[in-house]
mmCIF file of C-alpha atoms in Angstrom:
data_model
loop_
_atom_site.group_PDB
_atom_site.id
_atom_site.type_symbol
_atom_site.label_atom_id
_atom_site.label_comp_id
_atom_site.label_asym_id
_atom_site.label_seq_id
_atom_site.Cartn_x
_atom_site.Cartn_y
_atom_site.Cartn_z
ATOM 1 C CA MET A 22 38.489 105.440 173.130
ATOM 2 C CA ASP A 23 40.862 107.418 175.324
ATOM 3 C CA ASN A 24 41.745 111.052 174.684
ATOM 4 C CA GLU A 25 45.021 110.367 172.851
ATOM 5 C CA PRO A 26 44.352 110.238 169.110
ATOM 6 C CA ILE A 27 45.302 107.208 167.076
ATOM 7 C CA VAL A 28 47.803 108.166 164.370
ATOM 8 C CA TYR A 29 48.302 104.852 162.572
ATOM 9 C CA ILE A 30 46.343 101.636 162.368
ATOM 10 C CA TRP A 31 47.537 98.220 161.339
ATOM 11 C CA ALA A 32 44.937 95.764 160.065
ATOM 12 C CA ASP A 33 45.234 92.111 159.158
ATOM 13 C CA GLY A 34 42.643 89.576 158.115
ATOM 14 C CA VAL A 35 42.835 85.918 159.060
ATOM 15 C CA HIS A 36 41.090 83.248 156.999
ATOM 16 C CA SER A 37 40.634 79.667 158.151
ATOM 17 C CA GLY A 38 42.000 76.866 156.097
ATOM 18 C CA LEU A 39 40.415 73.975 157.968
ATOM 19 C CA TRP A 40 39.428 71.018 155.858
ATOM 20 C CA GLY A 41 35.765 70.131 155.617
ATOM 21 C CA GLU A 42 34.416 73.543 156.524
ATOM 22 C CA ASN A 43 31.388 74.718 154.584
ATOM 23 C CA ASP A 44 31.813 78.336 155.633
ATOM 24 C CA LYS A 45 35.084 80.224 155.573
ATOM 25 C CA PHE A 46 35.940 81.860 158.876
ATOM 26 C CA TYR A 47 37.261 85.410 158.631
ATOM 27 C CA ALA A 48 38.619 87.586 161.432
ATOM 28 C CA LEU A 49 39.860 91.145 161.119
ATOM 29 C CA VAL A 50 42.288 92.475 163.741
ATOM 30 C CA ILE A 51 42.941 96.225 164.046
ATOM 31 C CA VAL A 52 45.710 97.670 166.227
ATOM 32 C CA GLY A 53 46.264 101.415 166.676
ATOM 33 C CA ILE A 54 49.376 103.426 167.488
ATOM 34 C CA THR A 55 49.188 106.814 169.213
ATOM 35 C CA ALA A 56 51.465 109.781 168.504
ATOM 36 C CA CYS A 57 53.432 108.827 171.650
ATOM 37 C CA GLY A 58 53.948 105.298 170.306
ATOM 38 C CA LYS A 59 51.468 103.530 172.584
ATOM 39 C CA LYS A 60 49.800 100.471 171.074
ATOM 40 C CA ARG A 61 46.047 100.094 171.407
ATOM 41 C CA PHE A 62 44.104 96.956 170.565
ATOM 42 C CA LEU A 63 41.106 98.429 168.754
ATOM 43 C CA ALA A 64 39.033 95.637 167.251
ATOM 44 C CA VAL A 65 38.643 92.029 166.304
ATOM 45 C CA LYS A 66 35.710 91.254 164.053
ATOM 46 C CA ASP A 67 34.894 87.684 163.166
ATOM 47 C CA GLY A 68 32.322 86.108 160.958
ATOM 48 C CA VAL A 69 31.651 84.032 157.889
ATOM 49 C CA ARG A 70 30.168 86.930 155.959
ATOM 50 C CA GLU A 71 31.741 88.844 153.133
ATOM 51 C CA PRO A 72 35.036 90.233 154.479
ATOM 52 C CA THR A 73 34.314 93.753 153.185
ATOM 53 C CA GLN A 74 31.105 93.842 155.238
ATOM 54 C CA SER A 75 32.938 92.614 158.356
ATOM 55 C CA SER A 76 35.600 95.296 157.835
ATOM 56 C CA ARG A 77 32.971 97.994 157.373
ATOM 57 C CA GLU A 78 31.226 96.932 160.604
ATOM 58 C CA ALA A 79 34.515 96.992 162.553
ATOM 59 C CA LEU A 80 35.389 100.477 161.270
ATOM 60 C CA LEU A 81 31.891 101.820 161.892
ATOM 61 C CA SER A 82 32.123 100.497 165.445
ATOM 62 C CA LEU A 83 35.396 102.388 165.941
ATOM 63 C CA LYS A 84 33.863 105.537 164.472
ATOM 64 C CA SER A 85 30.826 105.234 166.769
ATOM 65 C CA ARG A 86 33.274 105.072 169.702
ATOM 66 C CA GLU A 87 34.670 108.370 168.394
ATOM 67 C CA MET A 88 37.936 107.107 166.983
ATOM 68 C CA ASN A 89 39.494 109.848 164.890
ATOM 69 C CA ALA A 90 40.448 109.369 161.253
ATOM 70 C CA THR A 91 44.044 108.185 161.298
ATOM 71 C CA ARG A 92 46.836 109.515 159.106
ATOM 72 C CA LEU A 93 47.769 106.101 157.757
ATOM 73 C CA ALA A 94 46.405 102.556 157.624
ATOM 74 C CA ILE A 95 48.792 99.663 156.987
ATOM 75 C CA GLY A 96 47.869 96.178 155.802
ATOM 76 C CA ASP A 97 48.459 93.631 153.084
ATOM 77 C CA GLY A 98 47.215 93.898 149.516
ATOM 78 C CA ALA A 99 44.860 90.919 149.656
ATOM 79 C CA MET A 100 42.513 92.470 152.187
ATOM 80 C CA ARG A 101 39.040 93.683 151.325
ATOM 81 C CA PHE A 102 39.568 96.089 154.207
ATOM 82 C CA TRP A 103 40.599 98.889 151.839
ATOM 83 C CA ALA A 104 37.150 99.343 150.280
ATOM 84 C CA ALA A 105 35.579 99.632 153.726
ATOM 85 C CA LEU A 106 38.286 102.056 154.891
ATOM 86 C CA GLU A 107 37.672 104.342 151.904
ATOM 87 C CA GLU A 108 33.965 104.371 152.767
ATOM 88 C CA VAL A 109 34.249 104.985 156.523
ATOM 89 C CA TYR A 110 37.506 106.994 156.770
ATOM 90 C CA PRO A 111 38.143 108.353 153.234
ATOM 91 C CA GLU A 112 40.800 110.815 154.446
ATOM 92 C CA THR A 113 43.099 108.043 155.773
ATOM 93 C CA ARG A 114 46.071 107.236 153.553
ATOM 94 C CA GLN A 115 46.775 103.594 152.746
ATOM 95 C CA ALA A 116 50.071 101.700 152.800
ATOM 96 C CA VAL A 117 49.919 98.226 151.327
ATOM 97 C CA LEU A 118 52.674 95.896 152.479
ATOM 98 C CA ALA A 119 54.293 93.655 149.896
ATOM 99 C CA THR A 120 53.611 90.013 150.683
#
């Protein structure tokens, strides 16, 4: 991570809808915004595991790279990201977008 703290993060999960798949593909994308408005691509975590576990691993990776707790996380209401966020960065406020 660079020295400029991340103020907001935006997270979105992508699920595959391909016919004939036995395992559901899940990818979590996290983008950060600094106080100066610079966008930072922070993470993409893919896998067929439980989406909460994938989200937790992505956030723990960011924390291990010394990403600060952000003021606000933004995402949609269907994501299992929120449970992982509360565990890893409990001080971050949540804004759920209406879908």
